[in-house]
mmCIF file of C-alpha atoms in Angstrom:
data_model
loop_
_atom_site.group_PDB
_atom_site.id
_atom_site.type_symbol
_atom_site.label_atom_id
_atom_site.label_comp_id
_atom_site.label_asym_id
_atom_site.label_seq_id
_atom_site.Cartn_x
_atom_site.Cartn_y
_atom_site.Cartn_z
ATOM 1 C CA UNK A 1 93.209 92.023 130.704
ATOM 2 C CA UNK A 2 92.587 90.271 127.379
ATOM 3 C CA UNK A 3 94.684 87.385 126.084
ATOM 4 C CA UNK A 4 96.973 87.266 129.134
ATOM 5 C CA UNK A 5 94.146 87.200 131.693
ATOM 6 C CA UNK A 6 94.926 83.528 132.440
ATOM 7 C CA UNK A 7 98.282 84.657 133.848
ATOM 8 C CA UNK A 8 96.597 86.631 136.642
ATOM 9 C CA UNK A 9 94.194 85.434 139.309
ATOM 10 C CA UNK A 10 92.112 88.055 141.143
ATOM 11 C CA UNK A 11 91.426 87.234 144.776
ATOM 12 C CA UNK A 12 89.411 89.094 147.424
ATOM 13 C CA UNK A 13 90.182 88.127 151.030
ATOM 14 C CA UNK A 14 88.263 88.884 154.202
ATOM 15 C CA UNK A 15 91.049 88.004 156.638
ATOM 16 C CA UNK A 16 89.070 87.744 159.847
ATOM 17 C CA UNK A 17 89.986 86.923 163.431
ATOM 18 C CA UNK A 18 87.451 84.066 163.543
ATOM 19 C CA UNK A 19 86.958 83.153 159.857
ATOM 20 C CA UNK A 20 88.728 83.897 156.584
ATOM 21 C CA UNK A 21 86.735 84.090 153.356
ATOM 22 C CA UNK A 22 88.200 84.138 149.843
ATOM 23 C CA UNK A 23 86.198 85.227 146.804
ATOM 24 C CA UNK A 24 87.002 84.623 143.135
ATOM 25 C CA UNK A 25 84.758 85.564 140.214
ATOM 26 C CA UNK A 26 81.971 86.856 142.506
ATOM 27 C CA UNK A 27 81.647 83.627 144.465
ATOM 28 C CA UNK A 28 82.964 82.341 147.768
ATOM 29 C CA UNK A 29 85.567 79.655 147.066
ATOM 30 C CA UNK A 30 87.076 79.330 150.572
ATOM 31 C CA UNK A 31 85.360 79.852 153.936
ATOM 32 C CA UNK A 32 87.489 78.502 156.764
ATOM 33 C CA UNK A 33 88.184 79.264 160.453
ATOM 34 C CA UNK A 34 91.356 81.354 160.924
ATOM 35 C CA UNK A 35 93.290 78.726 162.818
ATOM 36 C CA UNK A 36 96.427 76.670 162.183
ATOM 37 C CA UNK A 37 97.608 73.388 163.760
ATOM 38 C CA UNK A 38 101.370 72.773 163.829
ATOM 39 C CA UNK A 39 103.722 70.007 164.893
ATOM 40 C CA UNK A 40 105.546 71.301 167.987
ATOM 41 C CA UNK A 41 108.703 69.381 167.134
ATOM 42 C CA UNK A 42 109.136 70.136 163.423
ATOM 43 C CA UNK A 43 107.069 73.374 163.372
ATOM 44 C CA UNK A 44 105.395 72.123 160.184
ATOM 45 C CA UNK A 45 101.733 72.838 159.514
ATOM 46 C CA UNK A 46 99.478 69.835 160.093
ATOM 47 C CA UNK A 47 96.116 71.416 159.315
ATOM 48 C CA UNK A 48 94.452 74.725 158.507
ATOM 49 C CA UNK A 49 90.846 75.840 158.841
ATOM 50 C CA UNK A 50 88.090 73.357 159.737
ATOM 51 C CA UNK A 51 90.494 70.465 160.336
ATOM 52 C CA UNK A 52 92.600 72.599 162.684
ATOM 53 C CA UNK A 53 89.443 73.801 164.448
ATOM 54 C CA UNK A 54 88.484 70.193 165.206
ATOM 55 C CA UNK A 55 91.846 69.819 166.969
ATOM 56 C CA UNK A 56 91.526 73.048 168.997
ATOM 57 C CA UNK A 57 91.381 72.293 172.725
ATOM 58 C CA UNK A 58 92.013 68.586 172.114
ATOM 59 C CA UNK A 59 95.741 68.595 171.362
ATOM 60 C CA UNK A 60 98.606 66.771 173.082
ATOM 61 C CA UNK A 61 102.120 68.113 173.667
ATOM 62 C CA UNK A 62 103.281 67.418 170.082
ATOM 63 C CA UNK A 63 100.501 69.452 168.443
ATOM 64 C CA UNK A 64 99.661 73.096 168.969
ATOM 65 C CA UNK A 65 96.800 75.171 167.550
ATOM 66 C CA UNK A 66 97.439 78.843 166.805
ATOM 67 C CA UNK A 67 95.159 81.726 165.854
ATOM 68 C CA UNK A 68 97.474 83.978 163.804
ATOM 69 C CA UNK A 69 95.059 86.921 164.035
ATOM 70 C CA UNK A 70 93.988 88.581 167.251
ATOM 71 C CA UNK A 71 91.776 91.652 167.593
ATOM 72 C CA UNK A 72 91.520 91.919 163.815
ATOM 73 C CA UNK A 73 95.277 92.170 163.206
ATOM 74 C CA UNK A 74 98.192 89.784 162.671
ATOM 75 C CA UNK A 75 99.562 88.530 165.988
ATOM 76 C CA UNK A 76 101.859 85.824 164.565
ATOM 77 C CA UNK A 77 103.362 86.909 161.242
ATOM 78 C CA UNK A 78 104.899 83.553 160.234
ATOM 79 C CA UNK A 79 101.733 81.610 160.975
ATOM 80 C CA UNK A 80 99.556 84.223 159.221
ATOM 81 C CA UNK A 81 101.781 83.976 156.175
ATOM 82 C CA UNK A 82 101.566 80.174 156.211
ATOM 83 C CA UNK A 83 97.797 80.254 156.742
ATOM 84 C CA UNK A 84 97.228 82.610 153.784
ATOM 85 C CA UNK A 85 99.352 80.333 151.568
ATOM 86 C CA UNK A 86 97.349 77.268 152.618
ATOM 87 C CA UNK A 87 94.013 79.044 152.128
ATOM 88 C CA UNK A 88 95.061 80.140 148.632
ATOM 89 C CA UNK A 89 95.936 76.509 147.836
ATOM 90 C CA UNK A 90 92.306 75.626 148.638
ATOM 91 C CA UNK A 91 91.077 77.765 145.722
ATOM 92 C CA UNK A 92 89.953 75.453 142.877
ATOM 93 C CA UNK A 93 92.911 75.274 140.482
ATOM 94 C CA UNK A 94 92.919 76.264 136.846
ATOM 95 C CA UNK A 95 94.397 73.948 134.227
ATOM 96 C CA UNK A 96 97.434 76.102 133.454
ATOM 97 C CA UNK A 97 101.090 75.175 133.259
ATOM 98 C CA UNK A 98 102.196 78.543 134.640
ATOM 99 C CA UNK A 99 101.014 79.427 138.182
ATOM 100 C CA UNK A 100 98.990 82.660 137.866
ATOM 101 C CA UNK A 101 100.162 85.882 139.529
ATOM 102 C CA UNK A 102 97.871 86.894 142.374
ATOM 103 C CA UNK A 103 96.110 90.263 142.423
ATOM 104 C CA UNK A 104 94.596 90.783 145.885
ATOM 105 C CA UNK A 105 92.264 93.069 147.771
ATOM 106 C CA UNK A 106 92.340 92.420 151.530
ATOM 107 C CA UNK A 107 90.092 94.101 154.093
ATOM 108 C CA UNK A 108 91.591 95.503 157.303
ATOM 109 C CA UNK A 109 90.151 97.155 160.455
ATOM 110 C CA UNK A 110 89.730 100.926 160.218
ATOM 111 C CA UNK A 111 91.685 101.442 163.458
ATOM 112 C CA UNK A 112 94.742 99.556 162.250
ATOM 113 C CA UNK A 113 98.214 101.082 162.724
ATOM 114 C CA UNK A 114 100.750 101.550 159.913
ATOM 115 C CA UNK A 115 102.877 98.727 161.317
ATOM 116 C CA UNK A 116 99.895 96.347 161.423
ATOM 117 C CA UNK A 117 98.897 97.409 157.901
ATOM 118 C CA UNK A 118 102.420 96.679 156.673
ATOM 119 C CA UNK A 119 102.294 93.233 158.296
ATOM 120 C CA UNK A 120 99.127 92.350 156.344
ATOM 121 C CA UNK A 121 100.649 93.559 153.082
ATOM 122 C CA UNK A 122 103.931 91.697 153.698
ATOM 123 C CA UNK A 123 102.092 88.469 154.577
ATOM 124 C CA UNK A 124 100.094 88.695 151.326
ATOM 125 C CA UNK A 125 103.203 89.385 149.250
ATOM 126 C CA UNK A 126 105.073 86.464 150.831
ATOM 127 C CA UNK A 127 102.056 84.269 150.067
ATOM 128 C CA UNK A 128 102.562 85.045 146.364
ATOM 129 C CA UNK A 129 100.618 88.245 145.692
ATOM 130 C CA UNK A 130 102.167 90.496 143.043
ATOM 131 C CA UNK A 131 99.713 93.342 143.500
ATOM 132 C CA UNK A 132 98.028 94.064 146.859
ATOM 133 C CA UNK A 133 95.532 96.713 147.889
ATOM 134 C CA UNK A 134 93.707 97.108 151.171
ATOM 135 C CA UNK A 135 90.200 98.225 152.026
ATOM 136 C CA UNK A 136 88.816 99.171 155.434
ATOM 137 C CA UNK A 137 86.241 96.757 156.839
ATOM 138 C CA UNK A 138 83.392 99.281 157.343
ATOM 139 C CA UNK A 139 83.758 100.415 153.720
ATOM 140 C CA UNK A 140 83.760 96.793 152.492
ATOM 141 C CA UNK A 141 80.729 96.029 154.681
ATOM 142 C CA UNK A 142 78.826 99.038 153.299
ATOM 143 C CA UNK A 143 79.537 97.952 149.716
ATOM 144 C CA UNK A 144 78.575 94.372 150.563
ATOM 145 C CA UNK A 145 75.264 95.498 152.057
ATOM 146 C CA UNK A 146 74.473 97.313 148.795
ATOM 147 C CA UNK A 147 74.973 100.931 149.860
ATOM 148 C CA UNK A 148 76.187 103.347 147.179
ATOM 149 C CA UNK A 149 79.202 104.612 149.116
ATOM 150 C CA UNK A 150 80.176 107.313 146.595
ATOM 151 C CA UNK A 151 76.901 109.222 146.952
ATOM 152 C CA UNK A 152 76.868 112.455 149.032
ATOM 153 C CA UNK A 153 74.704 110.747 151.671
ATOM 154 C CA UNK A 154 75.814 109.704 155.132
ATOM 155 C CA UNK A 155 75.468 106.066 156.242
ATOM 156 C CA UNK A 156 76.511 104.529 159.538
ATOM 157 C CA UNK A 157 77.897 100.988 159.487
ATOM 158 C CA UNK A 158 78.576 98.768 162.513
ATOM 159 C CA UNK A 159 80.648 95.700 161.640
ATOM 160 C CA UNK A 160 80.953 93.339 164.612
ATOM 161 C CA UNK A 161 83.474 90.627 163.787
ATOM 162 C CA UNK A 162 85.477 88.188 165.857
ATOM 163 C CA UNK A 163 88.184 90.548 167.107
ATOM 164 C CA UNK A 164 86.959 94.106 166.535
ATOM 165 C CA UNK A 165 83.781 96.144 166.269
ATOM 166 C CA UNK A 166 84.096 98.760 163.549
ATOM 167 C CA UNK A 167 81.740 101.746 163.669
ATOM 168 C CA UNK A 168 82.017 104.214 160.804
ATOM 169 C CA UNK A 169 80.104 106.991 159.066
ATOM 170 C CA UNK A 170 80.644 106.824 155.305
ATOM 171 C CA UNK A 171 79.950 109.434 152.622
ATOM 172 C CA UNK A 172 81.406 110.341 149.197
ATOM 173 C CA UNK A 173 83.532 107.191 149.043
ATOM 174 C CA UNK A 174 85.354 107.852 152.311
ATOM 175 C CA UNK A 175 85.140 107.291 156.062
ATOM 176 C CA UNK A 176 84.168 110.604 157.649
ATOM 177 C CA UNK A 177 84.506 109.420 161.245
ATOM 178 C CA UNK A 178 85.045 106.049 162.806
ATOM 179 C CA UNK A 179 85.464 104.251 166.085
ATOM 180 C CA UNK A 180 87.198 100.869 166.297
ATOM 181 C CA UNK A 181 87.110 98.906 169.544
ATOM 182 C CA UNK A 182 88.597 95.498 170.258
ATOM 183 C CA UNK A 183 85.404 94.108 171.749
ATOM 184 C CA UNK A 184 83.522 91.643 169.564
ATOM 185 C CA UNK A 185 82.776 87.934 169.201
ATOM 186 C CA UNK A 186 85.918 86.694 170.975
ATOM 187 C CA UNK A 187 85.206 88.965 173.932
ATOM 188 C CA UNK A 188 81.622 87.650 174.053
ATOM 189 C CA UNK A 189 83.029 84.112 174.317
ATOM 190 C CA UNK A 190 85.296 85.147 177.208
ATOM 191 C CA UNK A 191 82.330 86.747 178.988
ATOM 192 C CA UNK A 192 80.364 83.492 178.669
ATOM 193 C CA UNK A 193 83.314 81.422 179.937
ATOM 194 C CA UNK A 194 83.732 83.693 182.976
ATOM 195 C CA UNK A 195 79.991 83.676 183.698
ATOM 196 C CA UNK A 196 79.818 79.871 183.598
ATOM 197 C CA UNK A 197 82.764 79.616 185.986
ATOM 198 C CA UNK A 198 81.446 82.181 188.483
ATOM 199 C CA UNK A 199 77.732 81.347 188.413
ATOM 200 C CA UNK A 200 77.716 77.616 187.719
ATOM 201 C CA UNK A 201 81.182 76.492 188.903
ATOM 202 C CA UNK A 202 81.941 74.913 185.558
ATOM 203 C CA UNK A 203 84.975 75.340 183.288
ATOM 204 C CA UNK A 204 84.183 75.457 179.566
ATOM 205 C CA UNK A 205 86.374 76.035 176.507
ATOM 206 C CA UNK A 206 86.158 78.642 173.758
ATOM 207 C CA UNK A 207 84.403 76.264 171.370
ATOM 208 C CA UNK A 208 81.659 75.502 173.901
ATOM 209 C CA UNK A 209 81.276 79.231 174.624
ATOM 210 C CA UNK A 210 80.885 79.829 170.873
ATOM 211 C CA UNK A 211 78.198 77.132 170.675
ATOM 212 C CA UNK A 212 76.324 78.691 173.612
ATOM 213 C CA UNK A 213 76.514 82.136 171.968
ATOM 214 C CA UNK A 214 75.075 80.795 168.709
ATOM 215 C CA UNK A 215 72.419 78.569 170.300
ATOM 216 C CA UNK A 216 71.024 80.900 172.955
ATOM 217 C CA UNK A 217 73.029 84.131 172.923
ATOM 218 C CA UNK A 218 71.041 87.325 173.391
ATOM 219 C CA UNK A 219 71.612 91.032 173.936
ATOM 220 C CA UNK A 220 68.296 91.564 175.747
ATOM 221 C CA UNK A 221 66.435 89.660 178.453
ATOM 222 C CA UNK A 222 63.018 89.728 176.752
ATOM 223 C CA UNK A 223 62.718 88.077 173.342
ATOM 224 C CA UNK A 224 59.519 87.475 171.359
ATOM 225 C CA UNK A 225 60.803 84.120 170.122
ATOM 226 C CA UNK A 226 63.187 82.844 172.825
ATOM 227 C CA UNK A 227 65.540 79.943 172.011
ATOM 228 C CA UNK A 228 65.414 76.708 173.973
ATOM 229 C CA UNK A 229 67.659 76.190 176.982
ATOM 230 C CA UNK A 230 71.047 74.841 175.918
ATOM 231 C CA UNK A 231 72.927 71.894 177.464
ATOM 232 C CA UNK A 232 76.469 72.875 178.479
ATOM 233 C CA UNK A 233 79.173 70.300 179.171
ATOM 234 C CA UNK A 234 82.361 71.156 181.028
ATOM 235 C CA UNK A 235 84.518 70.395 184.046
ATOM 236 C CA UNK A 236 83.285 71.007 187.587
ATOM 237 C CA UNK A 237 85.470 73.654 189.275
ATOM 238 C CA UNK A 238 85.311 71.949 192.696
ATOM 239 C CA UNK A 239 85.449 68.230 191.914
ATOM 240 C CA UNK A 240 87.126 68.243 188.500
ATOM 241 C CA UNK A 241 84.487 65.800 187.232
ATOM 242 C CA UNK A 242 82.805 66.425 183.836
ATOM 243 C CA UNK A 243 79.203 67.566 184.191
ATOM 244 C CA UNK A 244 76.300 69.035 182.255
ATOM 245 C CA UNK A 245 74.013 71.936 183.075
ATOM 246 C CA UNK A 246 71.376 73.891 181.136
ATOM 247 C CA UNK A 247 71.509 77.651 180.514
ATOM 248 C CA UNK A 248 68.882 80.009 179.096
ATOM 249 C CA UNK A 249 69.160 83.133 176.938
ATOM 250 C CA UNK A 250 68.453 85.493 179.867
ATOM 251 C CA UNK A 251 71.586 84.302 181.648
ATOM 252 C CA UNK A 252 73.685 84.847 178.518
ATOM 253 C CA UNK A 253 72.200 88.336 178.102
ATOM 254 C CA UNK A 254 73.428 89.184 181.615
ATOM 255 C CA UNK A 255 76.851 87.685 180.829
ATOM 256 C CA UNK A 256 77.245 89.810 177.679
ATOM 257 C CA UNK A 257 75.774 93.010 179.108
ATOM 258 C CA UNK A 258 79.052 94.835 179.895
ATOM 259 C CA UNK A 259 80.649 94.153 176.518
ATOM 260 C CA UNK A 260 77.529 95.178 174.607
ATOM 261 C CA UNK A 261 77.343 98.353 176.712
ATOM 262 C CA UNK A 262 80.885 99.210 175.528
ATOM 263 C CA UNK A 263 79.807 98.756 171.902
ATOM 264 C CA UNK A 264 76.823 101.021 172.566
ATOM 265 C CA UNK A 265 79.182 103.612 174.037
ATOM 266 C CA UNK A 266 81.390 103.446 170.933
ATOM 267 C CA UNK A 267 78.338 103.944 168.700
ATOM 268 C CA UNK A 268 77.312 107.034 170.682
ATOM 269 C CA UNK A 269 80.893 108.366 170.456
ATOM 270 C CA UNK A 270 80.900 107.916 166.669
ATOM 271 C CA UNK A 271 77.527 109.674 166.416
ATOM 272 C CA UNK A 272 78.820 112.569 168.526
ATOM 273 C CA UNK A 273 81.706 113.033 166.043
ATOM 274 C CA UNK A 274 79.397 113.044 163.008
ATOM 275 C CA UNK A 275 78.961 116.380 161.150
ATOM 276 C CA UNK A 276 75.393 117.776 161.421
ATOM 277 C CA UNK A 277 74.473 117.266 157.741
ATOM 278 C CA UNK A 278 75.503 113.621 157.863
ATOM 279 C CA UNK A 279 73.706 113.201 161.204
ATOM 280 C CA UNK A 280 70.572 114.334 159.413
ATOM 281 C CA UNK A 281 71.106 111.660 156.754
ATOM 282 C CA UNK A 282 71.645 108.957 159.384
ATOM 283 C CA UNK A 283 68.390 109.968 161.079
ATOM 284 C CA UNK A 284 66.605 109.026 157.845
ATOM 285 C CA UNK A 285 68.707 106.035 156.725
ATOM 286 C CA UNK A 286 69.297 104.497 160.157
ATOM 287 C CA UNK A 287 72.198 102.264 161.203
ATOM 288 C CA UNK A 288 73.339 99.144 159.343
ATOM 289 C CA UNK A 289 74.661 96.078 161.190
ATOM 290 C CA UNK A 290 77.055 93.568 159.590
ATOM 291 C CA UNK A 291 79.469 90.866 160.737
ATOM 292 C CA UNK A 292 78.813 87.686 162.681
ATOM 293 C CA UNK A 293 78.160 89.613 165.906
ATOM 294 C CA UNK A 294 75.095 91.260 164.364
ATOM 295 C CA UNK A 295 73.369 87.841 164.464
ATOM 296 C CA UNK A 296 73.195 88.073 168.272
ATOM 297 C CA UNK A 297 69.506 88.008 169.163
ATOM 298 C CA UNK A 298 68.046 91.384 170.113
ATOM 299 C CA UNK A 299 71.228 93.365 169.396
ATOM 300 C CA UNK A 300 69.482 95.504 166.777
ATOM 301 C CA UNK A 301 66.656 96.243 169.244
ATOM 302 C CA UNK A 302 69.095 97.201 171.989
ATOM 303 C CA UNK A 303 71.125 99.574 169.778
ATOM 304 C CA UNK A 304 67.900 101.051 168.401
ATOM 305 C CA UNK A 305 66.607 101.687 171.941
ATOM 306 C CA UNK A 306 69.917 103.346 172.909
ATOM 307 C CA UNK A 307 70.244 105.588 169.831
ATOM 308 C CA UNK A 308 66.545 106.142 169.023
ATOM 309 C CA UNK A 309 67.395 105.282 165.407
ATOM 310 C CA UNK A 310 66.255 102.524 163.067
ATOM 311 C CA UNK A 311 68.726 99.617 162.941
ATOM 312 C CA UNK A 312 68.898 97.289 159.927
ATOM 313 C CA UNK A 313 70.668 93.906 159.961
ATOM 314 C CA UNK A 314 72.310 93.071 156.624
ATOM 315 C CA UNK A 315 71.274 90.031 154.592
ATOM 316 C CA UNK A 316 73.868 87.290 155.222
ATOM 317 C CA UNK A 317 75.876 89.592 157.539
ATOM 318 C CA UNK A 318 78.685 87.030 157.931
ATOM 319 C CA UNK A 319 79.702 87.515 154.298
ATOM 320 C CA UNK A 320 78.872 91.215 153.834
ATOM 321 C CA UNK A 321 82.529 92.267 154.189
ATOM 322 C CA UNK A 322 83.687 89.516 151.804
ATOM 323 C CA UNK A 323 81.059 90.543 149.211
ATOM 324 C CA UNK A 324 82.152 94.177 149.461
ATOM 325 C CA UNK A 325 85.811 93.191 149.112
ATOM 326 C CA UNK A 326 84.859 91.242 145.980
ATOM 327 C CA UNK A 327 83.127 94.292 144.482
ATOM 328 C CA UNK A 328 86.198 96.414 145.290
ATOM 329 C CA UNK A 329 88.333 93.843 143.469
ATOM 330 C CA UNK A 330 86.186 94.189 140.327
ATOM 331 C CA UNK A 331 86.617 97.973 140.501
ATOM 332 C CA UNK A 332 90.308 97.713 141.352
ATOM 333 C CA UNK A 333 91.458 100.803 139.443
ATOM 334 C CA UNK A 334 88.307 102.908 139.883
ATOM 335 C CA UNK A 335 87.729 102.908 143.651
ATOM 336 C CA UNK A 336 89.865 105.710 145.044
ATOM 337 C CA UNK A 337 89.391 104.534 148.643
ATOM 338 C CA UNK A 338 91.425 101.357 148.061
ATOM 339 C CA UNK A 339 94.729 101.738 149.925
ATOM 340 C CA UNK A 340 97.660 101.291 147.535
#
C-alpha cells in the first residue's frame, strides 16, 4: 500500500452472537460481548459490550438491552449497525488528521441466506467500511487452527459458537459439504434455565445459566476431573423468594443431552455427505473443534465415541475464527474463497 497506507485501516471482525472480536495487525484489539444498552425514551446508545452486559437483566423501564445478533445473523439491523460503529471506535486510534478508510473482512455462518449476507455487508458499509469481504466461519476456523486449507486434503471442522454450530468439510480452499444448525451456546443456556425450573423450581436468568455452563457444564456424566458443585442463585417458582441451591456437572450433562444429540446428528449428516476420498482423509486427520462451545467438558469424547474418529480441540478455540479472519485479511487479494 506504500506511502498512502496510513489512509487505510485493515480490520478483521468475528461478529458473533455472544462475543465480537476485532483484530488489527495480527492482534486482538477489541473483545466485547455482542450486546447494546439503549435509552428507551431517546433511543440513544448508553453502553456497548461489557458495560451493557453488566446491565443485562438488571434494567428498569427507561433502559433496554438488545442483542443485535441472533442465531449467528443480524436480527436488529439498526442496533447491529450502531454496535459495529461503537466497537470500531474502541480500536486504539492512530495520530492522523484524516480518518482512515476501513478495509474489512467479516466472518459469517456457512448456512446464511443472501438476504442475511446483504444485511451484514450493509451494516459494515454504514459503519464506515469502504471495502468489505466475507468469509465463512468454518473456513476462518480452519485457518485459525493452522490447517492449510488450500491443500488437496479433506478436513472436518466443527465450530460451535453462541448462535450456530457450523460443521464443514474443507478441501482445496473451499467448503465441499456443510451443515449449519442453530443449536449452540445460547441453546445450551436455555436448556439449563428450563432444567433448573423443572427440576429445582427455581427461575434463573441467562447470565446465571452461562455461569453454570462455564463452571460445571459437561457433555458426559463421567469425567476424570469433575468440577466442584456450583452455587446457583435465583427466584423460587412457588414462593417468589430468592434462594440458593447447588448443582453438579452430571445434572448439567442431562440438561444439555438433547441439544448435544442434535449436534451429533448434524455431524453424522455432514459425514454422510462427504465424498469417499475426503472421508478417507478425515479418517486419518480426525475432526477439529473450535468456538466457545468446544470448551464444554467431555464434548470431544462424546463426539469421538459417536463417530469413532479422533477429535481435536483447537488451542484457544474462542479466538480461532478471529485468528483465521485476520489471516484472510492479510491475504485479502489472494484467497479466492473470500466472498466479494
